[in-house]
Amino acid sequence: MPPVARPLEAQVAAASHGARPAIIQALLATAAMPQCYLDPSWPSSSIRVLSNITFGSSFNNKTGMQETLQLDAYLPPESDVRTAVPVAVVVHGGGFTDGDKTWEGDVQLAMALASRGFAAVSVNYRLTGDYWPWDVAERQILDAVEDVRAAVRYVRSVATTHQLDTDRILLAGGSAPESNPHPARHVSA
């Protein structure tokens, strides 16, 4: 007959012969908590949202003007006691011609990540996709990559202030961000 699975509390009680030292009580409490990064740990109403943070500027060939680059930050609540939080850089789609950091799907992704323990930043980048001719189409990608790298540099520059883990920065996005098969190689900022 196969062994019967016992609840965690029963296993701990059996292993400790009925005693419940503080460390075992802490383990039981931790096991009952949501899994950070998998399950939402905080409601979306507790996520701190910082909007329209300027992280740089760059010349936009399409408009012929200097463009201010901005991001929105979605941070776990002040009650988060961790000293370093991983960061997701959310890059909107739109074929390098359209899109914005406030697109509904990107905001939902950033909120979902923040409620699971990540800090998320949703970035705007120069939209030059319909400016460059097709024979230099990679230029539109490079414009976006330069801007996203600037956002990563900004995240690293404010890491201490917002308790961000600069060793755990990931990129997330769809459509235009996926057109480069290895965008992470460009993020070494």
Short mmCIF file of C-alpha atoms in Angstrom, two decimals:
data_model
loop_
_atom_site.label_atom_id
_atom_site.label_comp_id
_atom_site.label_asym_id
_atom_site.label_seq_id
_atom_site.Cartn_x
_atom_site.Cartn_y
_atom_site.Cartn_z
CA MET A 1 0.00 0.00 0.00
CA PRO A 2 1.50 3.41 -0.98
CA PRO A 3 2.21 5.89 1.81
CA VAL A 4 -0.56 8.35 2.54
CA ALA A 5 0.35 12.00 1.99
CA ARG A 6 -0.03 14.01 5.16
CA PRO A 7 -0.65 17.76 5.41
CA LEU A 8 2.48 19.83 6.01
CA GLU A 9 1.50 20.61 9.61
CA ALA A 10 1.19 16.89 10.41
CA GLN A 11 4.58 16.18 8.81
CA VAL A 12 6.21 18.95 10.84
CA ALA A 13 4.54 17.80 14.05
CA ALA A 14 5.71 14.22 13.47
CA ALA A 15 9.26 15.34 12.65
CA SER A 16 9.45 17.55 15.72
CA HIS A 17 7.72 15.00 18.02
CA GLY A 18 4.88 17.39 18.71
CA ALA A 19 7.08 20.37 19.68
CA ARG A 20 6.67 23.57 17.69
CA PRO A 21 9.85 25.63 17.91
CA ALA A 22 9.76 29.14 16.43
CA ILE A 23 11.49 28.09 13.20
CA ILE A 24 8.86 25.43 12.52
CA GLN A 25 6.07 27.91 13.19
CA ALA A 26 7.72 30.31 10.74
CA LEU A 27 7.96 27.56 8.11
CA LEU A 28 4.29 26.74 8.54
CA ALA A 29 3.34 30.41 8.18
CA THR A 30 5.51 30.74 5.06
CA ALA A 31 4.03 27.63 3.47
CA ALA A 32 0.54 29.10 3.85
CA MET A 33 1.49 32.37 2.12
CA PRO A 34 1.11 32.89 -1.64
CA GLN A 35 4.14 31.92 -3.70
CA CYS A 36 6.01 35.10 -4.60
CA TYR A 37 6.29 35.51 -8.39
CA LEU A 38 3.61 32.85 -9.03
CA ASP A 39 0.54 33.89 -7.08
CA PRO A 40 -0.62 37.45 -6.54
CA SER A 41 0.75 38.56 -3.18
CA TRP A 42 -0.96 41.96 -3.14
CA PRO A 43 -4.20 43.33 -4.56
CA SER A 44 -3.81 45.70 -7.49
CA SER A 45 -5.17 48.51 -5.32
CA SER A 46 -2.00 48.35 -3.20
CA ILE A 47 0.46 48.59 -6.13
CA ARG A 48 2.30 51.92 -6.26
CA VAL A 49 2.07 53.47 -9.73
CA LEU A 50 4.47 56.27 -10.67
CA SER A 51 3.52 57.79 -14.03
CA ASN A 52 5.41 59.71 -16.72
CA ILE A 53 8.90 59.40 -15.29
CA THR A 54 11.43 60.88 -17.71
CA PHE A 55 14.34 58.51 -18.25
CA GLY A 56 16.03 60.25 -21.17
CA SER A 57 15.62 61.94 -24.51
CA SER A 58 16.68 61.16 -28.04
CA PHE A 59 16.46 62.69 -31.47
CA ASN A 60 13.51 61.35 -33.46
CA ASN A 61 14.30 61.34 -37.18
CA LYS A 62 10.62 61.04 -38.08
CA THR A 63 9.56 64.22 -36.26
CA GLY A 64 12.89 66.02 -36.62
CA MET A 65 12.75 66.89 -32.92
CA GLN A 66 14.26 65.80 -29.64
CA GLU A 67 11.84 63.38 -27.95
CA THR A 68 11.42 62.98 -24.19
CA LEU A 69 11.40 59.31 -23.21
CA GLN A 70 9.11 58.31 -20.35
CA LEU A 71 8.13 55.24 -18.38
CA ASP A 72 5.51 54.28 -15.84
CA ALA A 73 6.64 52.28 -12.80
CA TYR A 74 4.52 49.68 -11.02
CA LEU A 75 6.02 48.88 -7.64
CA PRO A 76 5.04 46.48 -4.88
CA PRO A 77 3.47 48.20 -1.86
CA GLU A 78 5.49 49.88 0.88
CA SER A 79 4.72 46.85 3.08
CA ASP A 80 7.07 44.71 0.94
CA VAL A 81 10.06 44.07 3.19
CA ARG A 82 12.41 42.63 0.57
CA THR A 83 15.63 44.56 0.03
CA ALA A 84 15.86 43.81 -3.70
CA VAL A 85 12.97 43.28 -6.10
CA PRO A 86 13.39 41.86 -9.63
CA VAL A 87 12.39 44.21 -12.44
CA ALA A 88 10.40 43.56 -15.62
CA VAL A 89 10.82 46.10 -18.42
CA VAL A 90 7.57 46.01 -20.42
CA VAL A 91 7.99 47.11 -24.04
CA HIS A 92 4.76 47.78 -25.96
CA GLY A 93 4.09 46.42 -29.42
CA GLY A 94 2.87 48.30 -32.47
CA GLY A 95 5.30 47.50 -35.27
CA PHE A 96 7.53 50.46 -34.34
CA THR A 97 4.89 52.81 -35.76
CA ASP A 98 2.24 52.85 -33.05
CA GLY A 99 1.78 52.07 -29.37
CA ASP A 100 2.20 53.52 -25.95
CA LYS A 101 3.27 52.49 -22.45
CA THR A 102 -0.35 52.86 -21.32
CA TRP A 103 -1.86 50.29 -23.70
CA GLU A 104 -4.35 48.21 -21.75
CA GLY A 105 -2.55 44.88 -22.20
CA ASP A 106 0.78 46.35 -21.10
CA VAL A 107 -0.76 47.98 -18.04
CA GLN A 108 -2.46 44.68 -17.15
CA LEU A 109 0.84 42.83 -17.54
CA ALA A 110 2.72 45.37 -15.41
CA MET A 111 0.04 45.22 -12.69
CA ALA A 112 0.02 41.41 -12.73
CA LEU A 113 3.81 41.33 -12.39
CA ALA A 114 3.83 43.91 -9.58
CA SER A 115 1.11 42.07 -7.66
CA ARG A 116 3.31 38.96 -7.84
CA GLY A 117 6.39 40.64 -6.42
CA PHE A 118 8.14 42.20 -9.39
CA ALA A 119 8.70 45.85 -10.04
CA ALA A 120 7.56 46.59 -13.59
CA VAL A 121 8.32 49.55 -15.81
CA SER A 122 6.36 50.15 -19.00
CA VAL A 123 8.40 52.24 -21.42
CA ASN A 124 7.78 54.43 -24.42
CA TYR A 125 10.32 54.46 -27.23
CA ARG A 126 10.70 56.39 -30.48
CA LEU A 127 8.19 55.25 -33.12
CA THR A 128 10.22 55.53 -36.31
CA GLY A 129 8.98 52.41 -38.13
CA ASP A 130 7.32 54.28 -40.99
CA TYR A 131 10.19 56.77 -41.38
CA TRP A 132 13.04 54.48 -42.37
CA PRO A 133 12.99 52.87 -45.86
CA TRP A 134 12.78 49.09 -45.98
CA ASP A 135 16.41 48.71 -47.05
CA VAL A 136 17.45 50.03 -43.63
CA ALA A 137 14.51 48.59 -41.67
CA GLU A 138 16.81 47.48 -38.86
CA ARG A 139 17.23 51.18 -37.97
CA GLN A 140 13.72 51.27 -36.48
CA ILE A 141 14.69 48.32 -34.28
CA LEU A 142 17.93 49.99 -33.24
CA ASP A 143 16.07 53.19 -32.31
CA ALA A 144 13.80 51.17 -30.01
CA VAL A 145 16.70 49.15 -28.60
CA GLU A 146 18.64 52.33 -27.79
CA ASP A 147 15.63 53.71 -25.94
CA VAL A 148 14.99 50.49 -24.00
CA ARG A 149 18.67 50.35 -23.04
CA ALA A 150 18.32 53.91 -21.72
CA ALA A 151 15.34 52.76 -19.64
CA VAL A 152 17.41 49.90 -18.20
CA ARG A 153 20.23 52.32 -17.34
CA TYR A 154 17.66 54.53 -15.59
CA VAL A 155 16.29 51.54 -13.64
CA ARG A 156 19.82 50.73 -12.51
CA SER A 157 20.40 54.35 -11.49
CA VAL A 158 17.37 54.37 -9.16
CA ALA A 159 17.77 50.81 -7.90
CA THR A 160 18.78 51.77 -4.38
CA THR A 161 15.94 54.26 -3.97
CA HIS A 162 13.27 51.74 -5.01
CA GLN A 163 14.97 48.52 -3.79
CA LEU A 164 15.40 47.09 -7.29
CA ASP A 165 17.59 44.08 -8.03
CA THR A 166 19.88 45.06 -10.91
CA ASP A 167 20.97 41.43 -11.34
CA ARG A 168 17.41 40.38 -12.17
CA ILE A 169 16.06 42.56 -14.98
CA LEU A 170 13.91 40.94 -17.65
CA LEU A 171 12.26 42.17 -20.82
CA ALA A 172 8.62 41.52 -21.61
CA GLY A 173 6.50 42.54 -24.57
CA GLY A 174 4.98 41.48 -27.82
CA SER A 175 4.91 42.32 -31.52
CA ALA A 176 7.62 44.92 -32.15
CA PRO A 177 9.78 43.84 -29.17
CA GLU A 178 9.70 40.28 -30.46
CA SER A 179 10.97 41.21 -33.92
CA ASN A 180 14.53 41.00 -32.66
CA PRO A 181 15.11 37.32 -31.83
CA HIS A 182 17.51 38.08 -28.98
CA PRO A 183 16.55 41.44 -27.44
CA ALA A 184 18.17 40.56 -24.10
CA ARG A 185 21.62 40.74 -25.66
CA HIS A 186 21.02 44.47 -26.19
CA VAL A 187 20.04 45.19 -22.59
CA SER A 188 23.52 45.09 -21.09
CA ALA A 189 23.17 48.89 -21.12
#
